[in-house]
CSV table of C-alpha atoms in Angstrom, one decimal:
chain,number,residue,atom,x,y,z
A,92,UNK,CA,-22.8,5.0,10.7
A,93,UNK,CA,-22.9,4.4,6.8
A,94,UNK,CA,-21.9,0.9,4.9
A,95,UNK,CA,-21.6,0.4,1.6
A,96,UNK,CA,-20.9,-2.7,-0.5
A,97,UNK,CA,-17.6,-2.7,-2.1
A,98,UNK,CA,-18.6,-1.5,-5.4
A,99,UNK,CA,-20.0,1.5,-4.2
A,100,UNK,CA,-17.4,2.9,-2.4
A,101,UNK,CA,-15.6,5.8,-4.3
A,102,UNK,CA,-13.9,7.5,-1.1
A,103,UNK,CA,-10.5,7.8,-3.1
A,104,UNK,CA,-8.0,7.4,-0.3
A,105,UNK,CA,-4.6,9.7,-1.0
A,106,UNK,CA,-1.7,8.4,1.5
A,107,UNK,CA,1.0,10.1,0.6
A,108,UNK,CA,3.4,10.3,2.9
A,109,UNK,CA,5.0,13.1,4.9
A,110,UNK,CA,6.8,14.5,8.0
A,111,UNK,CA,8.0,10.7,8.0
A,112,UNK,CA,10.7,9.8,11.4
A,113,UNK,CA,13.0,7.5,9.4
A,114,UNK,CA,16.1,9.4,10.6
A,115,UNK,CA,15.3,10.7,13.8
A,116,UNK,CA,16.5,14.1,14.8
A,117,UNK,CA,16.5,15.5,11.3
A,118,UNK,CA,15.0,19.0,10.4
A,119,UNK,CA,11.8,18.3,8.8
A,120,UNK,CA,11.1,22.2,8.5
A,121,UNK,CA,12.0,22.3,4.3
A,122,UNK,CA,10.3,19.4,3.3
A,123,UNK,CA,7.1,20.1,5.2
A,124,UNK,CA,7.0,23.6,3.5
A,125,UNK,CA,7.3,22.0,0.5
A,126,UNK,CA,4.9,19.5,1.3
A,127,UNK,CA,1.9,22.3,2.2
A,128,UNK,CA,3.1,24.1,-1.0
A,129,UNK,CA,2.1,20.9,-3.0
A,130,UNK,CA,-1.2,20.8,-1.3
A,131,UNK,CA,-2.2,24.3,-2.3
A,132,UNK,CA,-2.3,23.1,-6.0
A,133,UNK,CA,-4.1,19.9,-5.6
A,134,UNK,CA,-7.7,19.4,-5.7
A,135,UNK,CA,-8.8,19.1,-1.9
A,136,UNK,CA,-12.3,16.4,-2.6
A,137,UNK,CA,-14.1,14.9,-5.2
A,138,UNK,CA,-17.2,16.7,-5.2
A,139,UNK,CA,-16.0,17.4,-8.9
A,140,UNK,CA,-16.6,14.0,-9.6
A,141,UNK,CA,-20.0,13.9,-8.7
A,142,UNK,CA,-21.7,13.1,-12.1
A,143,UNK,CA,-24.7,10.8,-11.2
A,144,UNK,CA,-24.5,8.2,-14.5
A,145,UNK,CA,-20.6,8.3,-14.6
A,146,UNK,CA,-20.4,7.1,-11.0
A,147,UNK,CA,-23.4,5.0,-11.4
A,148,UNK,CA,-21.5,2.8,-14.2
A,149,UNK,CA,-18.1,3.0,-12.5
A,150,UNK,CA,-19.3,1.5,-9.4
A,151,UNK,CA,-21.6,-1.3,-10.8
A,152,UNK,CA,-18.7,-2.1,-13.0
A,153,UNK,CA,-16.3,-2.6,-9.7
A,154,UNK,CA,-19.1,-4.2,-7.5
A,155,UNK,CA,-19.1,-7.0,-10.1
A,156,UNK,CA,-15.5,-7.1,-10.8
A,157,UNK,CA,-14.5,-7.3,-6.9
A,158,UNK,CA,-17.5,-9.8,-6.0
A,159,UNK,CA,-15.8,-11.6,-8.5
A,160,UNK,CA,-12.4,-11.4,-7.3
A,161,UNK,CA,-13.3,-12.1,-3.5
A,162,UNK,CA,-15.1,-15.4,-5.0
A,163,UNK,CA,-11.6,-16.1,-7.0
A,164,UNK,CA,-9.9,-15.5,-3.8
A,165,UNK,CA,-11.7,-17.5,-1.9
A,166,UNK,CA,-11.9,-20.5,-4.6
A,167,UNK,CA,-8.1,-20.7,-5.2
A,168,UNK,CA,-8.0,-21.5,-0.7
A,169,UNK,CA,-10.6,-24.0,-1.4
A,170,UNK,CA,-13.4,-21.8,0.9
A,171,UNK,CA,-17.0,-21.9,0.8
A,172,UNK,CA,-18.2,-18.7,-0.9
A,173,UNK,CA,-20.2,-16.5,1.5
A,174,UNK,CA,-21.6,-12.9,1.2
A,175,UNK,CA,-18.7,-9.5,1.3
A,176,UNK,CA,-19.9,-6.5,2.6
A,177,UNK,CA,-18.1,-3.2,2.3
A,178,UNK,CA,-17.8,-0.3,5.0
A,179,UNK,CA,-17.7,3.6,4.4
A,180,UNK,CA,-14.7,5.1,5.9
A,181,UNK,CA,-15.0,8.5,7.9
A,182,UNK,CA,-12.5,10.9,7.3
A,183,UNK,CA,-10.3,12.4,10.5
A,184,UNK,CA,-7.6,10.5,12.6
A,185,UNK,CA,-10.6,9.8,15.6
A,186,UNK,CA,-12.8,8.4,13.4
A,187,UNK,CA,-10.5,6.7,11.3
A,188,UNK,CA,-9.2,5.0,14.4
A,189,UNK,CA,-12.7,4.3,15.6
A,190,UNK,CA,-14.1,3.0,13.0
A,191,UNK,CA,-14.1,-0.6,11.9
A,192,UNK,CA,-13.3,-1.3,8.4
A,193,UNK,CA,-14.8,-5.2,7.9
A,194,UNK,CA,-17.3,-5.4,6.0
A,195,UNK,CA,-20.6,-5.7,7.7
A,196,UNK,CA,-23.9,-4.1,5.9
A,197,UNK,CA,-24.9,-3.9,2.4
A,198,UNK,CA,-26.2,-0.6,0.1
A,199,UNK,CA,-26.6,-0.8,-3.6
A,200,UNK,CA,-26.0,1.8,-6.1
A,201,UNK,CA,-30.1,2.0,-6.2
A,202,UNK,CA,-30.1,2.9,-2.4
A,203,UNK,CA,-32.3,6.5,-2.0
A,204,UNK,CA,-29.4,9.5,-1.6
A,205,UNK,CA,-26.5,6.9,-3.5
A,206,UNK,CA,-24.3,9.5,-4.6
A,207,UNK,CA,-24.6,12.6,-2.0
A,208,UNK,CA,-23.6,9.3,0.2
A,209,UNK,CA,-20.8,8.7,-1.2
A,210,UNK,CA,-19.5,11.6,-2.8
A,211,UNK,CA,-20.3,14.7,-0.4
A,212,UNK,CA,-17.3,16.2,1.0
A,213,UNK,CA,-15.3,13.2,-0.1
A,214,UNK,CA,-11.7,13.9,0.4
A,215,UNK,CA,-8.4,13.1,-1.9
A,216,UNK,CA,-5.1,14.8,-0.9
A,217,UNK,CA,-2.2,14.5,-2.6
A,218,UNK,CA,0.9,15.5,-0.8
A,219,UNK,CA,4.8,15.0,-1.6
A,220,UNK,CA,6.6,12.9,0.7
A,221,UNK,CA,8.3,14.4,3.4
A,222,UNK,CA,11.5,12.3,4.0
A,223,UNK,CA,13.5,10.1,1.9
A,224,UNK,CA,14.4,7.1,3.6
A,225,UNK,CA,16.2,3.3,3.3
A,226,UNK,CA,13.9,0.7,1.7
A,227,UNK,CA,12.1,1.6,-1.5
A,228,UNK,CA,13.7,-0.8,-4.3
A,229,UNK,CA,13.6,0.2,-7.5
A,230,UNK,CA,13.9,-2.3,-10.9
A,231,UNK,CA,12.0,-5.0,-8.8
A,232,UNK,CA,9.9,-7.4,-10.8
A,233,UNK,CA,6.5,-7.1,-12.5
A,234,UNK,CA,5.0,-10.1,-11.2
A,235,UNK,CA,1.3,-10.2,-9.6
A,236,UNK,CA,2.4,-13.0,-6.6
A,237,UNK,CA,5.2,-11.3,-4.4
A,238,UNK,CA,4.7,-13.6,-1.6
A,239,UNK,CA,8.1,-15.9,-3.0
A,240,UNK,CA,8.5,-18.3,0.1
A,241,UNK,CA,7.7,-16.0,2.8
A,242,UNK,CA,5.3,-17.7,5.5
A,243,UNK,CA,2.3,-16.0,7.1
A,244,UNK,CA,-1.5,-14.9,6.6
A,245,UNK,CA,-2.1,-15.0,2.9
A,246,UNK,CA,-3.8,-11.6,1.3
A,247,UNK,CA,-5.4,-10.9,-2.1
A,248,UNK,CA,-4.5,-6.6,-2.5
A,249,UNK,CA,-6.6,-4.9,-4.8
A,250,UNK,CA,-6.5,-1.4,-5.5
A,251,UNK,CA,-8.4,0.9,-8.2
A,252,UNK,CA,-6.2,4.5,-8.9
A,253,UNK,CA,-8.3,7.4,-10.0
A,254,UNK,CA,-7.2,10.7,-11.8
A,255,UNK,CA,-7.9,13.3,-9.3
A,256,UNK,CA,-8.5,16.0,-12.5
A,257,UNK,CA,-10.5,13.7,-15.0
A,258,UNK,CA,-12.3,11.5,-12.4
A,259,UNK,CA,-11.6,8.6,-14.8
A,260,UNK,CA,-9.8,5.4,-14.2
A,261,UNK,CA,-6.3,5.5,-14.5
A,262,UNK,CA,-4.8,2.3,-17.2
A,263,UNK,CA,-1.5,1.6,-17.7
A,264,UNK,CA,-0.5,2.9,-14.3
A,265,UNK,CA,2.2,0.7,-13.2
A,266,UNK,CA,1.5,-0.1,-9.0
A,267,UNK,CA,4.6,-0.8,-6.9
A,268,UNK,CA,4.2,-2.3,-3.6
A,269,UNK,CA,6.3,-3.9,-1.4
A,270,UNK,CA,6.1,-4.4,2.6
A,271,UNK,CA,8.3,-6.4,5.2
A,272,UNK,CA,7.8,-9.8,6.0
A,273,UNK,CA,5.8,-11.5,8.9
A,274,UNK,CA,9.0,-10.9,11.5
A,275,UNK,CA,9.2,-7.1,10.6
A,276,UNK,CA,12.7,-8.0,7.7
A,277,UNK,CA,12.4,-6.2,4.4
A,278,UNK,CA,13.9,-7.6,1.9
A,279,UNK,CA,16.6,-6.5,-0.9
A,280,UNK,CA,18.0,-3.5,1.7
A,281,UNK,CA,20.8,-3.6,4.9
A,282,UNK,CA,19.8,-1.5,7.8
A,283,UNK,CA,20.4,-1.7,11.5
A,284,UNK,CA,17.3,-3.5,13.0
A,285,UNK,CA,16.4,-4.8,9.5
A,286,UNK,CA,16.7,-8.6,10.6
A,287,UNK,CA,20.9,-9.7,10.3
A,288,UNK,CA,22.1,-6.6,8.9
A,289,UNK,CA,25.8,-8.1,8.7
A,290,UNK,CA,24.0,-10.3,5.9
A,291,UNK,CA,24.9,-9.2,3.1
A,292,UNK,CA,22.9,-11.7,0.8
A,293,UNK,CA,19.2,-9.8,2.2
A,294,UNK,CA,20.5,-7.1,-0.9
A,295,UNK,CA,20.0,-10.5,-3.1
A,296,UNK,CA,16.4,-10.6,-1.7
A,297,UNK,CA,12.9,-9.7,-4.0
A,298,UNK,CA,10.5,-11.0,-1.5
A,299,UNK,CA,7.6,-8.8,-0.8
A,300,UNK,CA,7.9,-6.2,-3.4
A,301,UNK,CA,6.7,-6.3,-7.2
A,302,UNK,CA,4.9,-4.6,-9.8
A,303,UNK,CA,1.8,-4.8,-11.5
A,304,UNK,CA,0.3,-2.7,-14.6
A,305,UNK,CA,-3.4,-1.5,-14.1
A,306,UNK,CA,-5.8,-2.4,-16.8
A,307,UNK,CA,-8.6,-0.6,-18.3
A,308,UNK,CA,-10.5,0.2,-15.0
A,309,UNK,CA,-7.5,1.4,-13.7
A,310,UNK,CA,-7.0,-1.8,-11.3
A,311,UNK,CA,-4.4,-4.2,-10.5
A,312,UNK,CA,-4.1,-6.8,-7.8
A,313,UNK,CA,-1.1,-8.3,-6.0
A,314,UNK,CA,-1.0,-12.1,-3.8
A,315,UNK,CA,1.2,-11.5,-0.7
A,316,UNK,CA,1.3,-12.2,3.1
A,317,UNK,CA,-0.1,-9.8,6.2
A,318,UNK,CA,2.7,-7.4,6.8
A,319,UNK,CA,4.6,-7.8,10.1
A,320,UNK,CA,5.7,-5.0,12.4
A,321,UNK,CA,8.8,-3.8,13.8
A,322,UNK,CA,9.9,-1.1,16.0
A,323,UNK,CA,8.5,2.5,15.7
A,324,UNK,CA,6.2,1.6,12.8
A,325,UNK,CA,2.5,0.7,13.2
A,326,UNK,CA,2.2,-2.3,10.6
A,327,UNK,CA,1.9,-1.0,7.0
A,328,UNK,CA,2.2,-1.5,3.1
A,329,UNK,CA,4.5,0.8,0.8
A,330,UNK,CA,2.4,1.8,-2.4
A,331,UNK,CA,4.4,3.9,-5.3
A,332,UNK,CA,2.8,4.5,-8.6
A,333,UNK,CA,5.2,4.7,-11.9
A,334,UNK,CA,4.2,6.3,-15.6
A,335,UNK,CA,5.8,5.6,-18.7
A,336,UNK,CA,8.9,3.6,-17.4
A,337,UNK,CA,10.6,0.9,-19.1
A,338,UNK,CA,10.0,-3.3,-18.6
A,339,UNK,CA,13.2,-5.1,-19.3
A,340,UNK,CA,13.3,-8.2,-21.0
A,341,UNK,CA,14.6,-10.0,-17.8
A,342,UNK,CA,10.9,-8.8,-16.2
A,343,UNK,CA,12.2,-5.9,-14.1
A,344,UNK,CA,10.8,-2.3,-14.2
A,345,UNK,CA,12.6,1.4,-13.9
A,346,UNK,CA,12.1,4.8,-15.0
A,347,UNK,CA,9.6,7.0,-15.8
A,348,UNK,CA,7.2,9.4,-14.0
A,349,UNK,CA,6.7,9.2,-10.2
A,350,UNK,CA,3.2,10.7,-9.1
A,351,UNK,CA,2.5,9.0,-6.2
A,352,UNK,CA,3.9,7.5,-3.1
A,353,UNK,CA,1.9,6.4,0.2
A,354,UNK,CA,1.0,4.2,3.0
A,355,UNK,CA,-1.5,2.2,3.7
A,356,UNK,CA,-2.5,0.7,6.8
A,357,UNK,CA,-4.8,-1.7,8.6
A,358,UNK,CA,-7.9,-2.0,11.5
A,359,UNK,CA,-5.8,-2.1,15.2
A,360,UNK,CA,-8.4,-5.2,15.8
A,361,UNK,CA,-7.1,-6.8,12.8
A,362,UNK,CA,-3.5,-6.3,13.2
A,363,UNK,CA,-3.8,-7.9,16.7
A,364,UNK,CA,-5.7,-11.0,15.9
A,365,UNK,CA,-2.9,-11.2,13.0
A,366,UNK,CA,-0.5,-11.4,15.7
A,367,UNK,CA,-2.1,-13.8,17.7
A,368,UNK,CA,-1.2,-16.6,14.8
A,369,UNK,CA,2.7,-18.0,14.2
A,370,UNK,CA,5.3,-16.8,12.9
A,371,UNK,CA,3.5,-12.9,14.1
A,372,UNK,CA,3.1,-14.4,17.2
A,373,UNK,CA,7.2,-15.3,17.6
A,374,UNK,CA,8.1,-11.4,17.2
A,375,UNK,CA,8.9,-10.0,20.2
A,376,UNK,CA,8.9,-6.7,19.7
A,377,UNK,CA,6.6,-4.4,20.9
A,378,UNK,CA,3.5,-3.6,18.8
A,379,UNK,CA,3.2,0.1,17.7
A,380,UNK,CA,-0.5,1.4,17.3
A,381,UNK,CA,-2.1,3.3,14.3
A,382,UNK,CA,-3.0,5.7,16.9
A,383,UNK,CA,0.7,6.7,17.8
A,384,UNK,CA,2.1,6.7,14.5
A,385,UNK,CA,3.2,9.7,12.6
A,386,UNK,CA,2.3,8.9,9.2
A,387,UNK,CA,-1.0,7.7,10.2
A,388,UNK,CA,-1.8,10.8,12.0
A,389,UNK,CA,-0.5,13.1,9.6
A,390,UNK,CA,-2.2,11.1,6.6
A,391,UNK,CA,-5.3,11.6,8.0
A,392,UNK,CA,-4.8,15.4,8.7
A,393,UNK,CA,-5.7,15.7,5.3
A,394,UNK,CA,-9.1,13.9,5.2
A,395,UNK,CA,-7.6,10.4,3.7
A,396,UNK,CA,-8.8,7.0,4.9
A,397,UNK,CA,-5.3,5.0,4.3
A,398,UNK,CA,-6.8,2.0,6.0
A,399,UNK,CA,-7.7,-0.9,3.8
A,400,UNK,CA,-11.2,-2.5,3.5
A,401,UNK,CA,-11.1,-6.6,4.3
A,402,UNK,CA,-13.4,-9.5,4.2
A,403,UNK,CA,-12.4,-13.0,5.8
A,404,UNK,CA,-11.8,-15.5,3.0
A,405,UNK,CA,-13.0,-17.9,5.1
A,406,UNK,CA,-14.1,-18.2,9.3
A,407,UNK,CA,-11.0,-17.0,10.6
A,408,UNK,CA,-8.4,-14.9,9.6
A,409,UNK,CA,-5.9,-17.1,9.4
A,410,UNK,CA,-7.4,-18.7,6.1
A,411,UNK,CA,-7.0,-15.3,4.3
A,412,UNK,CA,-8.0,-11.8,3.5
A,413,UNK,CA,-8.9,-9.7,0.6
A,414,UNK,CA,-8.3,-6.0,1.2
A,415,UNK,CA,-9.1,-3.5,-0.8
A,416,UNK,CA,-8.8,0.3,-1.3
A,417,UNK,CA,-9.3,3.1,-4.2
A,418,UNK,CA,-6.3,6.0,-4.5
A,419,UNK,CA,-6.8,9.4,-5.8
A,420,UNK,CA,-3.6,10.0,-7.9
A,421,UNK,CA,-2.7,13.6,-9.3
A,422,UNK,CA,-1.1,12.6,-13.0
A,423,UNK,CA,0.5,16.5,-13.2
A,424,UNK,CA,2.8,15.8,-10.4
A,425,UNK,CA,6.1,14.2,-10.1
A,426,UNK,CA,8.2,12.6,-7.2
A,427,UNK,CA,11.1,10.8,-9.1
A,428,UNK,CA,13.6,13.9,-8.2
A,429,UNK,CA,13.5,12.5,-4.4
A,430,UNK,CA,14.6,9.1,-5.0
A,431,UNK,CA,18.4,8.5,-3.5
A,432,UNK,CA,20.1,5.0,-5.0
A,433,UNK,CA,21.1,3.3,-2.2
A,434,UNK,CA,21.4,-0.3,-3.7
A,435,UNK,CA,21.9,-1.7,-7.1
A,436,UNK,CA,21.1,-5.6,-8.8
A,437,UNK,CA,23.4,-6.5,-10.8
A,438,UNK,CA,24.3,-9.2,-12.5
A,439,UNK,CA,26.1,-10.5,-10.0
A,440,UNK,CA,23.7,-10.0,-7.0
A,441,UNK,CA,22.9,-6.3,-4.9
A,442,UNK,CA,25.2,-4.0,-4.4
A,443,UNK,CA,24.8,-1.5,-1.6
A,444,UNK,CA,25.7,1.8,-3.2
A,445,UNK,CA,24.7,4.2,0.2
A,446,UNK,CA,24.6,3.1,3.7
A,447,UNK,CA,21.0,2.9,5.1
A,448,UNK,CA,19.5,3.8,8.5
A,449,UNK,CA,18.1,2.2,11.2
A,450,UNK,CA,14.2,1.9,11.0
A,451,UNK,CA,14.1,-0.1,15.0
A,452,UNK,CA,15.0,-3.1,16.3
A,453,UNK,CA,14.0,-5.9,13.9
A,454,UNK,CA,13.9,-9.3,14.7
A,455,UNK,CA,17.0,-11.8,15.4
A,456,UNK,CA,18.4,-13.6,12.7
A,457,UNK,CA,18.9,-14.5,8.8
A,458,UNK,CA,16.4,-12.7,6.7
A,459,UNK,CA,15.0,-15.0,4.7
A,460,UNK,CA,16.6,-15.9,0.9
A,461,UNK,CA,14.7,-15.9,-2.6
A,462,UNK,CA,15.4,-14.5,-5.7
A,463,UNK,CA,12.8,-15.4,-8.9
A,464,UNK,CA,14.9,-17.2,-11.6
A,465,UNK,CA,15.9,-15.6,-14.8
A,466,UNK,CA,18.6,-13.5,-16.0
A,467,UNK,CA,20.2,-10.7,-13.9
A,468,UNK,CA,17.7,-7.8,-12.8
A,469,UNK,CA,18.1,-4.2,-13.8
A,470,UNK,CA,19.7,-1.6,-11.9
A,471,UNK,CA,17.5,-0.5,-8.8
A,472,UNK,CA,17.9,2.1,-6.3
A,473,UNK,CA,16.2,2.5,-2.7
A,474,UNK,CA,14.1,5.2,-1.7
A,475,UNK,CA,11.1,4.8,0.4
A,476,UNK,CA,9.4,6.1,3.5
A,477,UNK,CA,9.9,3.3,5.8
């Protein structure tokens, strides 16, 4: 097997979702149609983007900028700094599954074969989302720490978005990511299983979800907490990407183009060390596995990687991780006609505007409470993949 240091690897990982079970029993038959209709149109790998020099300066550029933000990471926990490495993913669900994505061997952009390495049959699909479903808030906050007061293993997410036509970085992209908390409770929705759902203050709630603008490398980073699980769902982060939309004064975001939506996911080794540390370790529910999920399976049908890279911040994984990953993003295409309000923030708190559905049986009890001061958030709607 190949590794590669972080800045080298340009494997542009493309998770968008599809044929996605968050209402079971319903005919997926149009939306997959529409789905492989979308594929058709969109470039299938990146062996356009092949240009020796360009890639050359691209990835020196990021192997400095993420060494830099690992050592930052690492710093702001008080860790000694240590050496990162970076692993190249393979590309089918086996594989995928197989295949151990912590760092652990170093090759340079000055390594003998660099680019056929990295860029030969390279693979970045971009598919519509199958299924609308309950938990996608829109009009959260453009704030780079989302963690609020959410307990659990803390994470440094870094992603770099690339235009699948131009093979350039993509600035001003604005990343929206959001996830549920260590006991499998998202906040800011009501649904069956979705911790108390007779609590009506979770629509309040604005933990775990925020936005930040990429910069001139097309790159943005977010400070949160390792995902938890619940029922049905192998563990996972939500990752929508927004063009020209509007920041409110109050620090919220809506509007605009919508063209992408995925999921990304994480090592089974990883996810059950994770859950080996409290408050994971106090959810009861049973554990479902990357390798009998859907979306996982159906992501990497199309030759995507959605699994995140990681380092250790420190010895163990308790002290922190840095995770990173590069998405291929198709700037023609648009996904806003599929969102569904379901919620709204008002000034007077969340508003449920359509019921959601059950995504499993959460865990017991309150989801937790939190919302950043400052004057009342925009209108938001809910419209995710769960």
């Amino acid at each position: 097997m190949v590794y590669l240091t972080s800045a080298v690897k340009a494997l542009f990982t493309a998770a968008l979702l599809s044929e996605t079970i968050a209402h079971p029993g319903h005919d997926l038959t149009a939306e997959i149609a529409q789905r492989n209709a979308a594929l058709k149109n969109t470039k299938r790998d990146l062996t356009h983007c092949n240009d020796a020099v360009t890639k050359r300066d691209m990835q020196s550029k990021q192997q400095k900028r993420r060494q830099a933000a690992i050592e930052t990471a690492r710093a702001k926990r008080g860790l000694p700094q240590k050496r990162h490495l970076h692993t190249l993913k393979t590309r089918n669900l086996t594989s995928v599954l197989d295949t151990s994505h912590l760092s652990n061997l170093t090759v340079t952009p000055d390594t003998p074969g660099f680019e056929e390495i990295i860029f030969s049959n390279s693979s970045c699909i971009l598919a519509a989302e199958g299924e609308v479903g309950p938990f996608w808030v829109e009009g959260e906050y453009v704030r780079s720490n989302i963690t609020e007061t959410q307990p659990g293993i803390p994470v440094t997410v870094d992603a770099q978005f690339i235009n699948v036509n131009t093979c350039e970085a993509i600035p001003d992209l604005m990343w929206d990511l959001w996830h549920c908390n260590a006991t499998g409770v998202y906040g800011g929705v009501l649904g069956s299983g979705n911790g108390n759902e007779d609590d009506l203050t979770n629509l309040d709630n604005t933990f775990l979800r925020g936005l930040q603008p990429t910069n001139d490398d097309g790159v943005a980073q977010f400070e949160s907490i390792f995902p938890g699980h619940y029922a049905g769902r192998a563990t996972h982060m939500h990752v929508l990407a927004h063009i020209n939309g509007t920041t409110f004064e109050n620090g919220t975001y809506m509007g605009g183009q919508i063209p992408y939506i995925g999921q990304l996911f994480f090592d089974q080794d990883l996810i059950s060390e994770v859950n080996t540390f409290s408050p994971y370790v106090e959810n009861t529910i049973e554990i479902e596995e990357n390798a009998d999920d859907r979306v996982v399976a159906s992501e990497t049908e199309t030759g995507a990687d959605p699994v995140f890279n990681y380092v250790l911040l420190g010895d163990t994984v308790d002290q922190g991780l840095f995770l990173w990953i590069e998405m291929g993003v198709d700037l023609t295409a648009d996904y806003v006609d599929g969102a569904t309000a379901a919620a709204e923030l008002t000034a007077d708190g969340g508003v449920e505007v359509t019921s959601t559905t059950s995504v499993g049986n959460g865990t017991n009890g309150t989801a937790p409470s939190g919302v950043p001061s400052g004057t009342a958030a925009a209108k938001r709607s809910v419209f995710n993949l769960w």
